[in-house]
Coordinates of C-alpha atoms and ligand atoms in Angstrom, one line a residue:
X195 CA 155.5 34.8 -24.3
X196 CA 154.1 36.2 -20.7
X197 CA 150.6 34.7 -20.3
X198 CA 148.7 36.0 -17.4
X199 CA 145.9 33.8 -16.2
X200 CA 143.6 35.3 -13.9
X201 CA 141.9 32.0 -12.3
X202 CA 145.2 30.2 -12.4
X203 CA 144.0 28.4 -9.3
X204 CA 140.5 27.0 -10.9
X205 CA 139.7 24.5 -12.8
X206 CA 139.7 25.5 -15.9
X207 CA 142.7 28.4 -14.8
X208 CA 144.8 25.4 -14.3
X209 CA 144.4 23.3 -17.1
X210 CA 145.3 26.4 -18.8
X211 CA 148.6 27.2 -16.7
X212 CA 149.4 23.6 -17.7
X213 CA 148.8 24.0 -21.3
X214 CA 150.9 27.6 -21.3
X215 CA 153.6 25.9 -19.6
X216 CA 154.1 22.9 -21.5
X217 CA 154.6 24.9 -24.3
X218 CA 157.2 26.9 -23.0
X219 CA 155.7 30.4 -21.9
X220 CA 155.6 31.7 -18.9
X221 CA 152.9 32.6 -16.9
X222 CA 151.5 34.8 -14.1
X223 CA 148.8 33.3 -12.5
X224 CA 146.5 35.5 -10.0
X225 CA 144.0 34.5 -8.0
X226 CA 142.4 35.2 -4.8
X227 CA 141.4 31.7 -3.8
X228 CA 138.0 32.1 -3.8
X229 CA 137.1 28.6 -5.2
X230 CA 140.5 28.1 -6.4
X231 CA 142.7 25.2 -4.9
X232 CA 146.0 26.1 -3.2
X233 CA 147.1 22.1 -4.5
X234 CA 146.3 23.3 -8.1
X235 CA 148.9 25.9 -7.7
X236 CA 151.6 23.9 -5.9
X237 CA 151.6 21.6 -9.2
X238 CA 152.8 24.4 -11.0
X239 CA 155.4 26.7 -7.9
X240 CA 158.1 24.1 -8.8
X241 CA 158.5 25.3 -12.0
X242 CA 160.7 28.7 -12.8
X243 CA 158.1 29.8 -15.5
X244 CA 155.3 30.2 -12.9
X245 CA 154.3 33.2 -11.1
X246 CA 151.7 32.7 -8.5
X247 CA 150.1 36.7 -7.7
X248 CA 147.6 36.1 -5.1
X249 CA 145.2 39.3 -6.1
X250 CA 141.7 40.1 -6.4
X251 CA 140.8 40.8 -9.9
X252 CA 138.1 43.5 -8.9
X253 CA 141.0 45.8 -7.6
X254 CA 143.5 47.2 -9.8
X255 CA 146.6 44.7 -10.6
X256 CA 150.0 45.5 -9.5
X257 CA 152.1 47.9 -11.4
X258 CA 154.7 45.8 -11.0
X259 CA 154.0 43.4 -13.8
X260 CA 156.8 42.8 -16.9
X261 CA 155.3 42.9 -20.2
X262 CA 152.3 40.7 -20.3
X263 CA 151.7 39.7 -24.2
X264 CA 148.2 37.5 -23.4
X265 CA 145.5 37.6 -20.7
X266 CA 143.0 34.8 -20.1
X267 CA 140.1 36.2 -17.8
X268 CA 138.9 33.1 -16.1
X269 CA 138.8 34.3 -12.6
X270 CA 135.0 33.9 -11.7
X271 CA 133.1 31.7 -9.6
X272 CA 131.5 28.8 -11.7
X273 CA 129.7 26.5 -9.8
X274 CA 125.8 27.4 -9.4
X275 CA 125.8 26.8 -5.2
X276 CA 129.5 28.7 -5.2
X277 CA 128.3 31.9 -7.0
X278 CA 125.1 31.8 -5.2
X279 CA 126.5 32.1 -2.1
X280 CA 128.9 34.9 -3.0
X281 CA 126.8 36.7 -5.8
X282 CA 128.8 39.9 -5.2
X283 CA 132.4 38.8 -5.4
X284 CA 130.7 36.9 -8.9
X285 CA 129.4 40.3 -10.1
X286 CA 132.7 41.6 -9.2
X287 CA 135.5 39.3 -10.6
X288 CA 132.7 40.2 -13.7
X289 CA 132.5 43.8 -14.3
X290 CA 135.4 45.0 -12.4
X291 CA 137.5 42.6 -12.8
X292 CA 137.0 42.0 -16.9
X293 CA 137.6 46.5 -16.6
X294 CA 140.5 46.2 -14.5
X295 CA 141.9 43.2 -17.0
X296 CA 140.9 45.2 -20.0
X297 CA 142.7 48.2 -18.9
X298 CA 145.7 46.0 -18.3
X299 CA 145.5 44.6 -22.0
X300 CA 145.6 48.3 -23.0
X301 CA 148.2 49.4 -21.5
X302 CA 150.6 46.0 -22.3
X303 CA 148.8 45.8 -26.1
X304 CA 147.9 42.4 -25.3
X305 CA 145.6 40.2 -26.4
X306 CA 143.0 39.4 -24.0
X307 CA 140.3 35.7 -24.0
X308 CA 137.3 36.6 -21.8
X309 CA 135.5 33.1 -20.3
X310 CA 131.9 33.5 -20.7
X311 CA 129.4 30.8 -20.5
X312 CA 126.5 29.1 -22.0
X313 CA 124.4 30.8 -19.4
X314 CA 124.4 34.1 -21.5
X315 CA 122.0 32.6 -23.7
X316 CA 119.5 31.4 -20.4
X317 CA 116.8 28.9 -21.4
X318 CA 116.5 28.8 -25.2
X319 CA 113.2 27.7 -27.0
X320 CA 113.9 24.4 -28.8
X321 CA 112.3 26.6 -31.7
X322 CA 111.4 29.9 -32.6
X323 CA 109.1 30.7 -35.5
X324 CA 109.5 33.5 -37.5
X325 CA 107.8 34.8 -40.8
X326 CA 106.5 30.9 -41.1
X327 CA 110.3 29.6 -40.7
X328 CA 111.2 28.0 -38.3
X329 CA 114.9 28.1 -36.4
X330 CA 116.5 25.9 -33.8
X331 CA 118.3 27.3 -31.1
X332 CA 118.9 24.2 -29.5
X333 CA 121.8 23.4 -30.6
X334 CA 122.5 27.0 -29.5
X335 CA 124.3 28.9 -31.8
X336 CA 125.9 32.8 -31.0
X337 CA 124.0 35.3 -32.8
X338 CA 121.3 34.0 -30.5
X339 CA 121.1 37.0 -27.8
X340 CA 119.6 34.9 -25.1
X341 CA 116.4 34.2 -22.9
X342 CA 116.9 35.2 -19.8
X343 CA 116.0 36.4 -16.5
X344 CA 117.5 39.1 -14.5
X345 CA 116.7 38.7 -11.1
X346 CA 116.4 34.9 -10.9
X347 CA 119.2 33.1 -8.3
X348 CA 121.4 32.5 -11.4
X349 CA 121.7 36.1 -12.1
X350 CA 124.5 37.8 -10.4
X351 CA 126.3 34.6 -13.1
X352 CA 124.5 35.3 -16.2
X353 CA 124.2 38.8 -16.1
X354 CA 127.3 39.8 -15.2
X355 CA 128.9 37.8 -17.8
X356 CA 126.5 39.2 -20.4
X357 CA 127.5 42.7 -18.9
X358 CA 131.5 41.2 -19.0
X359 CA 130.9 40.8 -22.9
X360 CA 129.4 44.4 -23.4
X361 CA 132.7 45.7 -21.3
X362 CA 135.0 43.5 -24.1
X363 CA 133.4 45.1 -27.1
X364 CA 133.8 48.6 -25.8
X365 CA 137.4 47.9 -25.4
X366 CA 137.4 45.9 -28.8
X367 CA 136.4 49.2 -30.4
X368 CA 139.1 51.0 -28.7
X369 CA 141.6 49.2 -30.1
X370 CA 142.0 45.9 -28.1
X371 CA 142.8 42.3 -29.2
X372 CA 139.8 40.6 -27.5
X373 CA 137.6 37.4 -28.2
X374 CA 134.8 36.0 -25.6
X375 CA 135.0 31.8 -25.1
X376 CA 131.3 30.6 -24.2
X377 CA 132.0 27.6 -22.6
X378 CA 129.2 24.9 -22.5
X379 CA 129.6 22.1 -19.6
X380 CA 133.1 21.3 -18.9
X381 CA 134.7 18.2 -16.0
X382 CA 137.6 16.5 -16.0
X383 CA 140.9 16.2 -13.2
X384 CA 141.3 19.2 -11.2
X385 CA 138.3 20.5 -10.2
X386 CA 137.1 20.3 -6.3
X387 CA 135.6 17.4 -4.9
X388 CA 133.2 20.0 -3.3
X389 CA 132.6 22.1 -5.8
X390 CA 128.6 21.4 -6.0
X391 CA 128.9 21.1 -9.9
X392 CA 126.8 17.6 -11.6
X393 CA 129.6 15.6 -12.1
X394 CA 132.2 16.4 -8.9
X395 CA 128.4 15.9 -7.0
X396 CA 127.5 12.4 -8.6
X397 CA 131.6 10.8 -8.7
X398 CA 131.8 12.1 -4.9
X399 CA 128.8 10.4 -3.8
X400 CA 129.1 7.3 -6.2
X401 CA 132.7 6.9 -4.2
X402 CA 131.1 7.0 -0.9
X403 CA 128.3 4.5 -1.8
X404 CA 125.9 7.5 -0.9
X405 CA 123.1 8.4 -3.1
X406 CA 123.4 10.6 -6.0
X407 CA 121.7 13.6 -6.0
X408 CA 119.1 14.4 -8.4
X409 CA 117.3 17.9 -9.6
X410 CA 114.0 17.5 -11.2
X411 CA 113.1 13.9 -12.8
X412 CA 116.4 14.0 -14.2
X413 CA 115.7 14.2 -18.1
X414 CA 117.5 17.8 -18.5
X415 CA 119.7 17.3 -21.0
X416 CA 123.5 18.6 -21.1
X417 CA 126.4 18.3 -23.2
X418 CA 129.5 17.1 -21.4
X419 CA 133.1 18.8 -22.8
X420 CA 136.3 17.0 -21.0
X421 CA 138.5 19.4 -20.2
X422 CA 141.8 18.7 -22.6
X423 CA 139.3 19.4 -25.3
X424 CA 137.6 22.6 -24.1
X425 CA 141.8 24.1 -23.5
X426 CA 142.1 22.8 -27.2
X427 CA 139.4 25.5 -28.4
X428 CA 140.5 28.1 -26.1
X429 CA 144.0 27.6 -27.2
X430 CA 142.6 28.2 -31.0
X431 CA 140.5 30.9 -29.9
X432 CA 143.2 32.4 -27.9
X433 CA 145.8 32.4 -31.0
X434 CA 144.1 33.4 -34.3
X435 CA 145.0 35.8 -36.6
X436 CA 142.2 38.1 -37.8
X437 CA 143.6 38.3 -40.7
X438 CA 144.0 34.7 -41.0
X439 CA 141.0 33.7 -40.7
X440 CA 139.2 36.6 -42.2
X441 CA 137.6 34.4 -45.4
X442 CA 136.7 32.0 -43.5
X443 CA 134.9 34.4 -40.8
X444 CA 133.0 35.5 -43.7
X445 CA 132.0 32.1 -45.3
X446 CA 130.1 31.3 -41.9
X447 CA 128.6 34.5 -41.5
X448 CA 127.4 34.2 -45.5
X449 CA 125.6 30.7 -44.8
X450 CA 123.0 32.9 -42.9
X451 CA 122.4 35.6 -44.5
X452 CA 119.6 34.5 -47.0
X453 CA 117.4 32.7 -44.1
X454 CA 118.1 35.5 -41.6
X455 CA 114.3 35.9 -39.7
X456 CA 114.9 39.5 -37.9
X457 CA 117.0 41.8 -36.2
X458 CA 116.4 40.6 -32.9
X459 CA 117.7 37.4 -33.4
X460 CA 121.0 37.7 -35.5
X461 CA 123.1 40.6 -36.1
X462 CA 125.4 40.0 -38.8
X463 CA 125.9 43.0 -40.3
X464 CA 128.5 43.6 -37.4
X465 CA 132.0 44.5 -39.0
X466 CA 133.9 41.4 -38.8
X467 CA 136.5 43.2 -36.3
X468 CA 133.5 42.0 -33.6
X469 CA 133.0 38.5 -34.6
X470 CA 135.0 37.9 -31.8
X471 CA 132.5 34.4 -30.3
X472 CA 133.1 31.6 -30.0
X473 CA 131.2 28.7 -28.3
X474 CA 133.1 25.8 -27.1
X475 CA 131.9 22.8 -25.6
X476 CA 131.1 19.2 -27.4
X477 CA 127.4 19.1 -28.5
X478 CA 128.7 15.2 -29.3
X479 CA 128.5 14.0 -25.8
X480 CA 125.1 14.7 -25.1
X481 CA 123.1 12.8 -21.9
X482 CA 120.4 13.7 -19.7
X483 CA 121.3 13.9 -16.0
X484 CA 119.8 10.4 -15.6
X485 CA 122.1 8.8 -18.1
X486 CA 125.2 10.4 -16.7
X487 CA 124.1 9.0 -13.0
X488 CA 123.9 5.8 -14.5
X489 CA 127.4 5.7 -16.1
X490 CA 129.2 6.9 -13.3
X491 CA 127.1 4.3 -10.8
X492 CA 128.7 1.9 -13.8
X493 CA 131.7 2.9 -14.3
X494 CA 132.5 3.9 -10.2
X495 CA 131.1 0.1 -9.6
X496 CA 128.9 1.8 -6.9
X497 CA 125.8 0.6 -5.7
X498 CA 124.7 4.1 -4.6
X499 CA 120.7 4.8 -4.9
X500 CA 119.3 8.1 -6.1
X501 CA 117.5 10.9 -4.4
X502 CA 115.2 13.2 -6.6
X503 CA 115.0 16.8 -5.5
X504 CA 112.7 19.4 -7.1
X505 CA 114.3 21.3 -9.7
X506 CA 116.1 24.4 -9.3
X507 CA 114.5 27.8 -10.5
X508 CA 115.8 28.5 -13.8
X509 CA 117.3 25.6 -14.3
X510 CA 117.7 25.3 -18.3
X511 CA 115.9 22.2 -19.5
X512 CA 118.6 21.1 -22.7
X513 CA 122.1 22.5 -23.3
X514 CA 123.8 21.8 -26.7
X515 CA 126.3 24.5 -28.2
X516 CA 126.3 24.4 -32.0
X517 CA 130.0 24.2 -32.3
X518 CA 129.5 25.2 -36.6
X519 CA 131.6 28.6 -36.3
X520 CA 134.6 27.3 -33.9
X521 CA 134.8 24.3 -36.2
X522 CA 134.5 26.1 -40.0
X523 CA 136.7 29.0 -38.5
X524 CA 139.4 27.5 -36.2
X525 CA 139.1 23.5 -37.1
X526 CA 137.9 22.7 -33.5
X527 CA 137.4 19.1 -33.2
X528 CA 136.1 17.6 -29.9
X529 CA 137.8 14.1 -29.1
X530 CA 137.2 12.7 -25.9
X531 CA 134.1 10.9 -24.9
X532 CA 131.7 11.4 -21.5
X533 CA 132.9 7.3 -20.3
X534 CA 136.9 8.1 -21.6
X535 CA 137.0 11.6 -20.0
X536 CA 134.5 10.4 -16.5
X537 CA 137.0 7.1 -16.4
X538 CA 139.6 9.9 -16.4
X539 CA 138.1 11.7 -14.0
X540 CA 137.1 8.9 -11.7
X541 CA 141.1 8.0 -11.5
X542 CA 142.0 11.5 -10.2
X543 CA 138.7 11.9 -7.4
X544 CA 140.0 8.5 -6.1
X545 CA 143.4 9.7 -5.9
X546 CA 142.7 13.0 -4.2
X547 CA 139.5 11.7 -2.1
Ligands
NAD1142 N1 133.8 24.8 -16.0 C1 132.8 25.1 -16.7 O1 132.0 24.2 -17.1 C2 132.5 26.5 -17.2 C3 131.4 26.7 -18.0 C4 131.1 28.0 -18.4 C5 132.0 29.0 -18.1 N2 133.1 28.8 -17.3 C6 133.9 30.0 -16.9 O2 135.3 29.6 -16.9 C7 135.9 30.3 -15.8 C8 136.6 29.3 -14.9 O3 135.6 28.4 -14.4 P1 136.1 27.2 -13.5 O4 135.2 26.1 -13.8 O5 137.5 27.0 -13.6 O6 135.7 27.7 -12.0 P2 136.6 27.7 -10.7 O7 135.7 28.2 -9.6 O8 137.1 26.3 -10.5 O9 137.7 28.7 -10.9 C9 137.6 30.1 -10.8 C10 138.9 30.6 -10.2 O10 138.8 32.1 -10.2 C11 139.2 32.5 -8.9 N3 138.5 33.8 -8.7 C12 137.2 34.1 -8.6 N4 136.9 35.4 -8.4 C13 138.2 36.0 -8.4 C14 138.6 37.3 -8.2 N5 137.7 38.3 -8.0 N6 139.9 37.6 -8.2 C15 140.8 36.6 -8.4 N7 140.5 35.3 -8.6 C16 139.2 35.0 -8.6 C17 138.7 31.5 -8.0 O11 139.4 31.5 -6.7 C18 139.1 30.2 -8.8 O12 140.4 29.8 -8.6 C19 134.9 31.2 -15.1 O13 134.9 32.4 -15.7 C20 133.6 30.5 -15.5 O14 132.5 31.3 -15.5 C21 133.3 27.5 -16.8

């Protein structure tokens, strides 16, 4: 099959390109090299299957393209210093770049997997309380339709992924194969030392015996996914058969229906051509920032110190996807533990740093 990967350059966009690949397809990789790595794609240039299309994704692709049979829309900045810095070109590779993909999906019939993010759902309540039940949204599951602000520094991210997903549906009525991926915490080999994100920030400094940064008093909780695991769901996501999966679709929805509180927060009288999203991560590998200092200091054998910042506005205080649909639907399974995947990750910064 022709896979195009728009991100091919990223993190994630590479790990992908790997997985695509290995399995024999070949794929078209376009980024502009924003926060992409130019040594990601050089792994891949020696083999025949690989394209490389350097290309902004907010302008039009080339016309030039063979028959493309899947699309993978990872080509946005991800890191919170990264898209703050460049909040246009993240609203952008967003909007115009999920429309410019979209259009290419219609025009080749090909399936198209939008990356969104955790971030669409902002900072749940723990709880809410409605008509004397109560419901936890922490572990967040999808028909929550988020908490969150729109003109904070986070939101040229968040929004424009939220507005990403209303450009998907629209094209999923008119007749496109799409599914959204919301993607909870990911790390693993491949990402930039520099890339500002938790775990690049506290492996980097552990390295170099210098002090690991900390945001607030460092009891924010996040769930760590290792990469191999996170391509696994997207893989899954990515290859489903509607019709496959159809009774199974409905046996998750039906497990809500009888406590379902209100409108506002689930919707699940959608047709079940739109339950098209999925949340991947690994809600098993939970830590607060403090606990995942420590294990790196541990595992890095560094005797770095720590240096507390205030916290960032906006900052969400816990992060836990509830993994219940991608697991019940697709059989996602999340393997690899925070110290397997860090010592993992640990080997690679030392090679590269
Ligand atoms: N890594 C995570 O934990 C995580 C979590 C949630 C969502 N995501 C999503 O997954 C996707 C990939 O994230 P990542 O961690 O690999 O980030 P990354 O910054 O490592 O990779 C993004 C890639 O997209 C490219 N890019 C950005 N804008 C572009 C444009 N307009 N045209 C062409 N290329 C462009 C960049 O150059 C880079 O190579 C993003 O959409 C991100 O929002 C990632």
């Amino acid at each position: 099959m022709n896979i195009l990967i728009a991100g091919s350059a990223g993190f994630l966009g590479a790990h992908l390109t790997k997985h695509y690949l290995m399995q024999g397809d070949c794929v078209y990789g376009v980024d502009h090299l924003g926060s992409g790595s130019k040594k990601n794609v050089n792994l891949f240039l020696k083999n025949g299957d690989y394209h490389f299309i350097e290309h902004d994704v907010s302008k039009p692709l080339p016309a030039d393209l063979p028959h493309i049979d899947i699309i993978l829309h990872f080509a946005s900045r991800a890191s919170p210093p990264d898209y703050q810095k460049h909040p246009f070109d993240t609203m952008d590779a967003n909007y115009k770049g999920t429309y410019n993909l979209l259009e290419l999906a219609l025009a080749h019939n090909a399936r198209f997997v939008y990356a969104s993010t955790s971030e669409i759902y902002g900072n749940p309540p723990k709880t809410i309380a409605i008509n004397s039940h109560t419901y936890t949204l922490i572990p967040t599951p999808e028909y929550f339709w988020g908490n969150v602000n729109s003109f904070g520094p986070r939101s040229c991210y968040d929004e424009s992924k939220r507005v990403g997903e209303a450009l998907v549906f629209e094209y999923i009525r008119k007749g496109v194969d799409a599914r959204i991926v919301r993607i909870f915490n990911t790390y693993g080999p491949l990402m930039r030392p520099d890339d500002g994100r938790v775990v690049t920030n506290f492996i980097k400094q552990a390295l170099n015996d210098e002090p690991l940064t900390i945001f607030g008093d460092g009891t924010q909780g996040r769930s760590y996914c290792f990469a191999d695991d996170l391509i696994d769901g997207i893989a899954k996501v990515a290859s489903f058969k509607i019709e496959n999966v159809r009774d199974k679709l409905l046996a998750y929805k039906s497990q809500f229906m009888e406590k379902r509180p209100s409108k506002y927060l689930f919707d699940l009288d959608n047709d079940i051509k739109l339950e098209r999203v999925f949340n991947v991560g690994n809600p098993c590998e939970h830590y607060s920032v403090l606990e995942l200092a420590d294990l790196i200091l541990e595992l890095t054998n560094s005797n770095s110190s720590k240096n507390f910042f205030g916290l960032p506005k906006d900052d969400p205080q816990d992060r836990i996807p509830d993994i219940t649909k991608i697991s019940q639907v697709l059989g996602y399974s999340p393997k690899i533990t925070l110290k397997q995947g860090l010592e993992k990750t640990i080997s690679y910064f030392k090679e590269i740093l």
